[in-house]
Coordinates of C-alpha atoms and ligand atoms in Angstrom, one line a residue:
X1 CA 5.2 -26.6 -10.6
X2 CA 3.2 -28.7 -8.2
X3 CA 4.8 -31.7 -6.6
X4 CA 2.0 -32.8 -4.2
X5 CA 4.7 -33.3 -1.5
X6 CA 5.2 -32.0 2.1
X7 CA 7.9 -29.5 2.8
X8 CA 9.7 -30.7 5.9
X9 CA 12.8 -28.7 7.0
X10 CA 13.9 -27.9 3.4
X11 CA 13.2 -31.4 2.0
X12 CA 10.3 -32.1 -0.3
X13 CA 8.9 -35.5 1.0
X14 CA 6.6 -37.6 -1.0
X15 CA 6.6 -41.4 -0.9
X16 CA 3.4 -42.1 1.2
X17 CA -0.2 -42.5 0.6
X18 CA -2.1 -39.6 -1.1
X19 CA -5.4 -37.9 -1.1
X20 CA -7.0 -36.1 -4.1
X21 CA -7.9 -32.4 -4.0
X22 CA -11.6 -31.4 -4.9
X23 CA -11.2 -28.2 -6.9
X24 CA -14.2 -26.1 -7.8
X25 CA -13.1 -26.3 -11.4
X26 CA -10.0 -27.6 -13.2
X27 CA -7.9 -30.7 -12.7
X28 CA -7.8 -32.5 -9.4
X29 CA -4.3 -33.4 -8.0
X30 CA -2.9 -36.0 -5.7
X31 CA -1.3 -34.8 -2.5
X32 CA 0.6 -36.6 0.2
X33 CA -1.4 -37.4 3.2
X34 CA 0.3 -36.2 6.3
X35 CA 1.3 -38.6 9.2
X36 CA 2.0 -38.0 12.8
X37 CA 5.6 -39.1 12.3
X38 CA 6.0 -36.3 9.6
X39 CA 4.6 -33.8 12.2
X40 CA 7.2 -35.1 14.7
X41 CA 10.1 -34.6 12.1
X42 CA 8.8 -31.1 11.3
X43 CA 8.5 -30.0 14.9
X44 CA 11.8 -31.4 15.9
X45 CA 13.5 -29.5 13.1
X46 CA 11.7 -26.3 14.2
X47 CA 13.0 -26.7 17.7
X48 CA 16.5 -27.2 16.4
X49 CA 16.1 -24.0 14.2
X50 CA 14.9 -22.0 17.2
X51 CA 18.3 -22.2 18.8
X52 CA 19.5 -19.8 16.0
X53 CA 16.3 -18.2 14.7
X54 CA 15.2 -17.2 18.2
X55 CA 18.4 -15.3 18.6
X56 CA 18.5 -13.9 15.1
X57 CA 18.6 -10.1 14.6
X58 CA 15.5 -8.1 13.7
X59 CA 17.2 -7.2 10.4
X60 CA 17.6 -10.8 9.5
X61 CA 13.9 -11.6 10.1
X62 CA 12.8 -8.5 8.3
X63 CA 14.9 -9.6 5.3
X64 CA 13.3 -13.1 5.5
X65 CA 9.8 -11.6 5.5
X66 CA 10.5 -9.3 2.6
X67 CA 12.2 -12.1 0.6
X68 CA 9.1 -14.4 1.1
X69 CA 6.9 -11.6 -0.2
X70 CA 9.2 -11.2 -3.3
X71 CA 9.1 -15.0 -3.8
X72 CA 5.3 -15.0 -3.6
X73 CA 5.2 -12.2 -6.2
X74 CA 7.6 -14.1 -8.5
X75 CA 5.1 -17.1 -8.4
X76 CA 2.0 -14.7 -8.5
X77 CA 0.2 -15.9 -11.6
X78 CA 0.5 -19.6 -10.8
X79 CA -0.7 -19.0 -7.2
X80 CA -3.7 -17.1 -8.4
X81 CA -4.6 -19.8 -11.0
X82 CA -4.5 -22.8 -8.7
X83 CA -6.1 -20.7 -5.9
X84 CA -9.0 -19.9 -8.1
X85 CA -9.4 -23.5 -9.3
X86 CA -9.3 -24.9 -5.8
X87 CA -11.5 -22.5 -4.0
X88 CA -13.9 -21.2 -6.8
X89 CA -12.9 -17.7 -5.7
X90 CA -12.6 -15.2 -8.6
X91 CA -9.1 -14.4 -9.7
X92 CA -9.7 -10.6 -9.0
X93 CA -10.5 -11.4 -5.4
X94 CA -7.4 -13.6 -5.0
X95 CA -5.2 -11.0 -6.6
X96 CA -6.4 -8.6 -3.9
X97 CA -5.7 -11.2 -1.2
X98 CA -2.2 -11.9 -2.6
X99 CA -1.5 -8.1 -2.3
X100 CA -2.8 -8.2 1.3
X101 CA -0.5 -11.2 2.0
X102 CA 2.6 -9.7 0.7
X103 CA 1.8 -6.2 2.1
X104 CA 1.4 -7.9 5.5
X105 CA 4.8 -9.5 5.3
X106 CA 6.4 -6.2 4.3
X107 CA 4.5 -4.2 7.0
X108 CA 5.7 -6.7 9.7
X109 CA 9.3 -6.3 8.4
X110 CA 9.1 -2.6 8.8
X111 CA 7.4 -2.9 12.2
X112 CA 10.0 -5.2 13.7
X113 CA 12.8 -3.0 12.5
X114 CA 11.5 -0.2 14.6
X115 CA 11.8 -2.3 17.6
X116 CA 9.2 -0.7 19.9
X117 CA 7.0 -3.9 19.7
X118 CA 9.5 -5.4 22.2
X119 CA 8.4 -3.0 24.9
X120 CA 11.9 -3.0 26.4
X121 CA 12.3 -1.7 30.0
X122 CA 15.4 -1.0 32.0
X123 CA 15.6 -0.4 35.7
X124 CA 19.3 0.4 36.3
X125 CA 21.1 -1.0 39.4
X126 CA 20.9 1.1 42.5
X127 CA 23.8 -0.4 44.5
X128 CA 23.6 2.2 47.3
X129 CA 19.9 2.0 47.9
X130 CA 18.9 1.4 51.5
X131 CA 17.8 -0.8 53.1
X132 CA 18.4 -3.0 50.0
X133 CA 20.3 -2.4 46.8
X134 CA 18.5 -2.8 43.6
X135 CA 20.0 -5.1 40.9
X136 CA 20.1 -4.2 37.2
X137 CA 16.8 -5.3 35.6
X138 CA 15.9 -5.4 32.0
X139 CA 12.7 -6.7 30.4
X140 CA 12.3 -7.6 26.8
X141 CA 9.7 -9.7 24.8
X142 CA 11.1 -13.0 23.7
X143 CA 9.9 -15.5 21.0
X144 CA 8.2 -18.5 22.6
X145 CA 9.5 -21.4 20.3
X146 CA 7.8 -23.5 17.5
X147 CA 4.4 -22.4 16.5
X148 CA 1.8 -24.5 14.8
X149 CA -0.5 -22.8 12.2
X150 CA -3.9 -23.8 10.8
X151 CA -5.3 -21.6 8.0
X152 CA -9.0 -21.3 7.0
X153 CA -10.6 -22.3 3.7
X154 CA -12.0 -18.9 2.9
X155 CA -8.6 -17.0 2.8
X156 CA -6.3 -19.4 1.0
X157 CA -3.6 -16.8 1.0
X158 CA -4.0 -14.2 3.8
X159 CA -5.0 -16.7 6.5
X160 CA -3.1 -19.6 5.3
X161 CA 0.5 -20.9 4.7
X162 CA 2.2 -17.5 4.6
X163 CA -0.9 -15.6 6.2
X164 CA -1.0 -13.6 9.2
X165 CA -0.2 -16.2 11.8
X166 CA 3.0 -17.4 9.9
X167 CA 4.1 -13.8 9.3
X168 CA 3.6 -12.9 12.9
X169 CA 5.4 -16.0 14.2
X170 CA 8.4 -15.5 12.0
X171 CA 8.5 -11.8 12.7
X172 CA 8.7 -12.7 16.4
X173 CA 11.5 -15.2 15.8
X174 CA 9.4 -18.4 16.0
X175 CA 9.8 -21.3 13.6
X176 CA 6.4 -22.4 12.1
X177 CA 4.9 -25.7 11.2
X178 CA 1.8 -25.3 8.9
X179 CA -0.9 -28.0 8.7
X180 CA -2.0 -27.6 5.1
X181 CA -5.7 -27.0 4.5
X182 CA -7.3 -29.8 2.5
X183 CA -9.5 -27.3 0.7
X184 CA -6.5 -25.6 -1.0
X185 CA -3.5 -28.0 -0.9
X186 CA -1.9 -26.8 -4.2
X187 CA -2.2 -23.1 -3.3
X188 CA -0.6 -24.1 0.0
X189 CA 2.2 -25.9 -1.7
X190 CA 3.1 -23.1 -4.1
X191 CA 3.3 -20.6 -1.2
X192 CA 5.4 -23.1 0.8
X193 CA 7.8 -23.2 -2.3
X194 CA 8.1 -19.5 -2.0
X195 CA 9.0 -19.6 1.7
X196 CA 11.4 -22.4 1.0
X197 CA 13.1 -20.4 -1.7
X198 CA 13.4 -17.4 0.6
X199 CA 15.0 -19.5 3.5
X200 CA 17.4 -21.1 1.1
X201 CA 18.4 -17.8 -0.6
X202 CA 19.2 -16.3 2.9
X203 CA 21.0 -19.5 4.0
X204 CA 18.8 -19.8 7.2
X205 CA 18.1 -22.9 9.1
X206 CA 15.7 -25.1 7.1
X207 CA 13.7 -26.1 10.2
X208 CA 12.3 -22.5 10.3
X209 CA 9.4 -23.5 8.2
X210 CA 7.5 -26.8 7.3
X211 CA 4.3 -27.6 5.6
X212 CA 2.7 -30.9 6.4
X213 CA -0.3 -31.5 4.1
X214 CA -3.5 -32.7 5.8
X215 CA -5.8 -35.3 4.3
X216 CA -6.4 -36.9 7.8
X217 CA -7.3 -35.3 11.1
X218 CA -4.6 -36.9 13.1
X219 CA -2.0 -34.5 11.5
X220 CA -3.7 -31.5 13.3
X221 CA -4.3 -33.4 16.5
X222 CA -0.7 -34.5 16.7
X223 CA 0.6 -31.0 15.9
X224 CA -1.2 -29.3 18.7
X225 CA -0.2 -32.1 21.1
X226 CA 3.4 -32.2 20.2
X227 CA 5.5 -31.4 23.4
X228 CA 7.8 -29.0 21.5
X229 CA 4.9 -26.9 20.1
X230 CA 4.7 -23.7 22.2
X231 CA 1.5 -22.1 20.7
X232 CA -1.1 -22.6 18.0
X233 CA -2.5 -20.0 15.5
X234 CA -5.8 -21.2 14.2
X235 CA -8.4 -19.6 11.8
X236 CA -11.5 -21.6 11.1
X237 CA -14.8 -22.8 12.5
X238 CA -16.0 -22.8 16.0
X239 CA -16.3 -26.6 16.0
X240 CA -12.8 -27.4 14.7
X241 CA -11.2 -24.6 16.7
X242 CA -12.9 -25.7 19.9
X243 CA -11.8 -29.3 19.4
X244 CA -8.1 -28.3 19.0
X245 CA -8.4 -25.7 21.7
X246 CA -9.6 -28.4 24.2
X247 CA -6.7 -30.6 23.1
X248 CA -4.2 -27.8 23.9
X249 CA -5.8 -27.3 27.3
X250 CA -5.7 -31.0 28.1
X251 CA -2.0 -31.3 27.4
X252 CA 0.2 -32.0 30.6
X253 CA 1.7 -28.5 29.8
X254 CA -1.3 -26.5 28.3
X255 CA -0.2 -24.1 25.6
X256 CA -1.9 -20.9 24.3
X257 CA -4.3 -21.6 21.4
X258 CA -5.0 -18.4 19.4
X259 CA -8.2 -19.5 17.7
X260 CA -10.0 -16.9 15.4
X261 CA -13.4 -18.5 15.0
X262 CA -16.8 -17.6 13.5
X263 CA -19.0 -14.6 14.3
X264 CA -22.5 -13.3 13.4
X265 CA -21.3 -9.6 13.6
X266 CA -24.7 -8.0 14.6
X267 CA -25.6 -4.6 13.3
X268 CA -27.8 -2.2 15.5
X269 CA -29.8 0.1 13.2
X270 CA -30.9 3.1 15.3
X271 CA -34.2 4.9 14.6
X272 CA -33.0 8.3 13.2
X273 CA -30.7 6.5 10.7
X274 CA -33.5 4.2 9.7
X275 CA -36.0 7.0 9.2
X276 CA -33.4 8.9 7.0
X277 CA -32.0 6.0 4.9
X278 CA -33.6 2.6 5.6
X279 CA -33.6 1.6 2.0
X280 CA -29.9 2.8 1.4
X281 CA -28.8 0.8 4.4
X282 CA -30.7 -2.3 3.2
X283 CA -29.2 -2.2 -0.2
X284 CA -25.7 -1.8 1.1
X285 CA -26.2 -4.6 3.7
X286 CA -27.3 -6.9 0.8
X287 CA -24.0 -6.2 -1.0
X288 CA -21.9 -6.9 2.1
X289 CA -23.9 -10.1 2.9
X290 CA -23.6 -11.6 -0.6
X291 CA -19.9 -10.6 -1.2
X292 CA -17.8 -13.6 -1.8
X293 CA -20.8 -15.9 -1.3
X294 CA -21.0 -14.5 2.3
X295 CA -18.0 -16.6 3.2
X296 CA -16.4 -14.0 5.5
X297 CA -15.9 -14.3 9.2
X298 CA -16.9 -10.6 9.4
X299 CA -20.2 -11.1 7.4
X300 CA -22.9 -9.1 9.2
X301 CA -25.5 -11.8 9.5
X302 CA -28.0 -10.1 11.9
X303 CA -29.6 -6.7 11.6
X304 CA -31.5 -5.5 14.7
X305 CA -34.2 -2.9 13.8
X306 CA -37.2 -1.4 15.5
X307 CA -40.5 -3.1 14.3
X308 CA -42.4 -0.7 12.0
X309 CA -42.6 0.9 8.6
X310 CA -38.9 1.8 8.4
X311 CA -38.1 -1.9 9.1
X312 CA -40.4 -2.8 6.1
X313 CA -38.6 -0.3 3.8
X314 CA -35.3 -1.7 5.0
X315 CA -36.3 -5.3 4.3
X316 CA -37.8 -4.6 0.9
X317 CA -34.6 -2.8 -0.2
X318 CA -32.5 -5.7 1.1
X319 CA -34.7 -8.3 -0.8
X320 CA -34.6 -6.3 -3.9
X321 CA -30.8 -6.1 -3.9
X322 CA -30.4 -9.8 -3.0
X323 CA -32.6 -10.8 -5.8
X324 CA -30.1 -9.4 -8.2
X325 CA -27.4 -11.7 -6.9
X326 CA -27.0 -15.0 -8.8
X327 CA -25.7 -18.3 -7.5
X328 CA -22.1 -18.3 -6.3
X329 CA -19.7 -21.2 -5.9
X330 CA -18.9 -22.1 -2.4
X331 CA -15.3 -23.0 -1.2
X332 CA -15.9 -26.7 -0.5
X333 CA -18.7 -29.3 -0.8
X334 CA -18.8 -29.5 3.0
X335 CA -19.3 -25.8 3.4
X336 CA -22.2 -25.9 0.8
X337 CA -23.7 -28.9 2.8
X338 CA -23.4 -26.9 6.1
X339 CA -25.0 -23.8 4.4
X340 CA -28.0 -25.9 3.3
X341 CA -28.4 -27.5 6.6
X342 CA -28.1 -24.1 8.4
X343 CA -30.9 -22.7 6.2
X344 CA -33.1 -25.7 7.0
X345 CA -32.6 -25.3 10.7
X346 CA -33.7 -21.7 10.5
X347 CA -36.7 -22.6 8.4
X348 CA -37.7 -25.2 11.1
X349 CA -38.7 -22.3 13.3
X350 CA -42.4 -21.5 12.6
X351 CA -41.9 -17.9 13.8
X352 CA -39.3 -17.1 11.1
X353 CA -40.4 -15.7 7.9
X354 CA -38.4 -16.2 4.7
X355 CA -38.1 -13.0 2.7
X356 CA -35.7 -14.2 0.0
X357 CA -34.0 -17.3 -1.1
X358 CA -33.7 -19.9 -3.9
X359 CA -33.0 -23.6 -3.2
X360 CA -29.3 -24.3 -3.5
X361 CA -27.8 -27.5 -5.0
X362 CA -24.2 -28.9 -5.3
X363 CA -21.6 -26.2 -4.4
X364 CA -23.8 -23.2 -5.5
X365 CA -25.1 -20.8 -2.8
X366 CA -28.0 -18.4 -3.3
X367 CA -28.6 -15.6 -0.8
X368 CA -31.3 -16.1 1.9
X369 CA -33.0 -13.5 4.0
X370 CA -35.3 -14.0 7.0
X371 CA -37.2 -11.9 9.5
X372 CA -38.2 -12.7 13.0
X373 CA -39.5 -10.8 16.0
X374 CA -37.0 -10.0 18.9
X375 CA -39.0 -12.3 21.2
X376 CA -38.8 -15.2 18.8
X377 CA -35.1 -14.7 18.1
X378 CA -34.4 -14.6 21.9
X379 CA -36.3 -17.9 22.3
X380 CA -34.4 -19.8 19.7
X381 CA -30.5 -20.1 20.2
X382 CA -30.2 -21.7 16.7
X383 CA -30.9 -18.2 15.2
X384 CA -27.9 -16.8 17.2
X385 CA -25.3 -19.1 15.5
X386 CA -23.1 -18.3 12.4
X387 CA -24.4 -20.0 9.2
X388 CA -21.3 -19.6 6.9
X389 CA -22.7 -18.2 3.6
X390 CA -24.8 -15.3 2.2
X391 CA -27.6 -15.3 4.8
X392 CA -29.1 -12.5 6.8
X393 CA -31.7 -12.4 9.6
X394 CA -33.7 -9.2 10.3
X395 CA -34.5 -9.2 14.0
X396 CA -37.5 -6.7 14.6
X397 CA -37.3 -5.6 18.2
X398 CA -40.3 -4.2 20.1
X399 CA -38.4 -1.1 21.4
X400 CA -35.0 0.2 22.2
X401 CA -35.1 -1.6 25.6
X402 CA -35.3 -4.9 23.8
X403 CA -32.5 -3.9 21.4
X404 CA -30.3 -3.1 24.5
X405 CA -31.3 -6.4 26.1
X406 CA -30.2 -8.3 23.0
X407 CA -26.9 -6.3 23.0
X408 CA -26.3 -7.4 26.6
X409 CA -26.9 -11.1 26.0
X410 CA -25.1 -11.7 22.7
X411 CA -21.9 -13.8 22.7
X412 CA -18.5 -12.5 21.9
X413 CA -18.2 -11.1 18.3
X414 CA -15.4 -10.1 15.9
X415 CA -17.4 -6.9 15.1
X416 CA -20.5 -5.0 16.2
X417 CA -21.9 -2.2 14.0
X418 CA -24.1 0.8 14.8
X419 CA -25.9 2.7 12.1
X420 CA -26.7 6.1 13.5
X421 CA -27.4 9.7 12.8
X422 CA -26.9 12.6 15.1
X423 CA -30.3 12.2 16.7
X424 CA -29.3 8.7 17.7
X425 CA -26.4 9.9 19.8
X426 CA -28.0 9.2 23.2
X427 CA -28.9 5.6 22.2
X428 CA -25.4 5.0 20.7
X429 CA -23.8 6.4 23.9
X430 CA -25.7 3.8 25.9
X431 CA -24.9 0.9 23.5
X432 CA -21.2 1.5 23.0
X433 CA -20.1 0.5 26.6
X434 CA -22.1 -2.6 26.2
X435 CA -20.9 -3.5 22.7
X436 CA -17.2 -2.8 23.5
X437 CA -17.3 -5.7 26.0
X438 CA -18.6 -8.0 23.2
X439 CA -16.5 -7.3 20.2
X440 CA -12.9 -6.7 19.0
X441 CA -13.9 -4.0 16.6
X442 CA -16.9 -1.5 16.8
X443 CA -18.0 0.3 13.6
X444 CA -20.3 3.2 13.0
X445 CA -22.1 3.6 9.6
X446 CA -20.2 1.0 7.8
X447 CA -20.0 -2.7 7.1
X448 CA -17.4 -5.0 8.8
X449 CA -16.4 -7.1 5.7
X450 CA -12.9 -5.8 4.8
X451 CA -10.3 -5.9 7.5
X452 CA -7.5 -3.3 7.2
X453 CA -4.1 -4.7 8.0
X454 CA -2.4 -2.0 10.1
X455 CA -1.2 -1.0 13.5
X456 CA -4.7 -0.2 15.0
X457 CA -6.6 -3.3 13.8
X458 CA -8.1 -5.8 16.3
X459 CA -9.4 -8.9 14.7
X460 CA -10.5 -11.0 17.6
X461 CA -13.0 -10.7 20.4
X462 CA -14.4 -12.5 23.5
X463 CA -15.2 -16.3 23.0
X464 CA -16.6 -17.7 20.7
X465 CA -15.3 -15.0 18.3
X466 CA -11.8 -16.0 19.5
X467 CA -10.3 -18.3 22.1
X468 CA -8.1 -15.5 23.5
X469 CA -9.9 -12.2 24.1
X470 CA -6.6 -10.2 24.6
X471 CA -5.3 -10.9 21.1
X472 CA -5.7 -10.0 17.5
X473 CA -4.8 -12.1 14.5
X474 CA -4.6 -9.1 12.1
X475 CA -2.4 -6.1 12.2
X476 CA 1.0 -5.6 13.8
X477 CA -0.2 -6.3 17.4
X478 CA -0.7 -9.9 16.3
X479 CA 3.1 -10.5 16.6
X480 CA 2.7 -10.0 20.4
X481 CA 0.9 -13.5 20.6
X482 CA 4.2 -15.3 19.9
X483 CA 6.3 -13.4 22.4
X484 CA 6.5 -13.5 26.2
X485 CA 8.2 -11.2 28.6
X486 CA 11.5 -12.2 30.2
X487 CA 13.3 -10.2 32.9
X488 CA 17.1 -10.3 32.9
X489 CA 18.7 -9.5 36.3
X490 CA 22.3 -8.6 36.3
X491 CA 22.9 -10.5 33.1
X492 CA 26.1 -9.0 31.3
X493 CA 24.9 -6.9 28.4
X494 CA 27.1 -9.0 26.0
X495 CA 24.9 -12.0 26.9
X496 CA 21.5 -10.3 26.4
X497 CA 19.3 -10.7 23.4
X498 CA 19.4 -7.9 20.7
X499 CA 18.8 -4.7 22.7
X500 CA 17.9 -1.2 21.5
Ligands
NAP1 P1 -12.4 -25.5 9.6 O1 -13.2 -26.6 9.0 O2 -12.5 -25.4 11.2 O3 -10.9 -25.9 9.2 C1 -9.8 -25.1 9.7 C2 -8.6 -26.1 9.8 O4 -8.7 -26.9 11.0 C3 -8.4 -27.1 8.7 O5 -7.0 -27.3 8.5 C4 -9.0 -28.3 9.2 O6 -8.6 -29.5 8.6 C5 -8.6 -28.2 10.7 N1 -9.6 -28.9 11.5 C6 -10.9 -28.7 11.7 N2 -11.4 -29.5 12.6 C7 -10.5 -30.3 13.1 C8 -10.3 -31.3 14.1 N3 -11.4 -31.7 14.7 N4 -9.2 -31.9 14.3 C9 -8.1 -31.6 13.6 N5 -8.1 -30.5 12.6 C10 -9.2 -29.9 12.4 O7 -12.7 -24.1 9.1 P2 -12.9 -23.6 7.5 O8 -14.1 -24.2 7.0 O9 -11.6 -23.8 6.8 O10 -13.1 -22.1 7.6 C11 -14.3 -21.4 7.7 C12 -14.7 -20.9 9.1 O11 -13.6 -20.1 9.5 C13 -15.9 -20.1 9.2 O12 -16.6 -20.4 10.3 C14 -15.4 -18.6 9.3 O13 -16.2 -17.7 10.0 C15 -14.1 -18.9 10.1 N6 -13.1 -17.8 9.9 C16 -12.7 -17.1 10.9 C17 -11.8 -16.1 10.7 C18 -11.4 -15.2 11.8 O14 -10.4 -14.5 11.7 N7 -12.0 -15.2 12.9 C19 -11.3 -15.8 9.4 C20 -11.7 -16.6 8.3 C21 -12.6 -17.7 8.6 P3 -9.1 -30.1 7.3 O15 -8.2 -29.5 6.2 O16 -8.8 -31.5 7.4 O17 -10.5 -29.8 7.1

């Protein structure tokens, strides 16, 4: 049952001004508008909870993660129903995302139980060493303290209230304060109810988790500036992420801001692969581009191909497949406006040719496809930016030297993809050392939409794909973001954190 309230340290708070949700369909609801003083209360409770939660055993935290997953499952249908109403995403897609969210919580529980993520090291004392004795030295990764979390509109479950950032922070032993996303406040509240139920069932400190709904931007700005917040996990746009990242850097005590931002995820289509299967790749690209109205950070928005007849076949197949795709509902009115404005900026360039596209109105998106020469693409930085939605640009390069030149100048990406056959091996061998410096994940002969949650995943990349090139927001390595190494010298073992 929706209350429209904030959850602050185990209390449901709701006596202030409200904002109204804008669901894609179904009934709108009133939600409490967050205030800076509510942020302060949530963060202070989180700091108080850290005294016990930061020293809790891995077994306790694993049990918490599993109980949250169970509580989400118990509310499964209600979460899917409101999630679909608020975001316009089909129920089937949200059922998959719910499974990914609970699977992630359970995976992290298993992972921390094993203990190796702590990277424990021990250099025993050498009292007789000359000329100087060595003290007993132990190193272990420790939780950093209260973490602020901002989810994105396009993953209302897996990158939101109980998404990857929250799961990673709780696994590490860090209390969490979530700033609710105004695009899915009801979904956020039901998931917060699940977390609240889990904390209460296990009789843990209520300050471990709070959800302060948004409605006004000062909730987020106060949260990242609060002196007791020790790190921020953010998934969202480059513009929003950069604004909050700059606030973190401008603090008297700058804190890490783990921002996962946008990306155009270029694909490099090599000549032998194109000669063998240009049409097949084109049709598959169209499916990846249009999936979920293109609202994926891993959407492959740019395809680099050699100019010529294979490029023509590739384009025709892509157009043919995109023409089968009808209009799809976008996540918010703001995202639909930004899509239309991104399209109009591309169309402003006289060197760009529109291959497919139907005018979009309201919250509905139709796919668009453009082609442009390598020279014209290089000359217009607007064409290098992410337009969030089902849009693709075919960049027809003069030769492989120009393709390599573009690989060297592109900004940081979440993913880069090569389509290749055996005869492309030499070109691929030259591209990979360039592309591995640009992206968190390199793919061959596939499409980057669909991010596996596992030990080997890296979902991040150099700026602007993320604000922290050494981190991932997906997979078990994401827990490391909320830990820092501490060395204990000659500290009696009974006073050490859980060891072994
Ligand atoms: P967004 O507009 O940046 O919003 C994300 C969150 O940040 C929201 O809670 C928003 O508050 C808040 N926010 C944004 N600007 C702010 C500011 N100036 N001050 C304070 N708070 C601010 O992003 P979105 O539209 O939800 O998500 C779509 C974007 O996310 C796309 O660009 C997509 O590529 C990217 N994305 C990246 C990943 C990844 O892992 N790299 C995954 C998914 C999506 P409000 O609720 O008030 O708007």
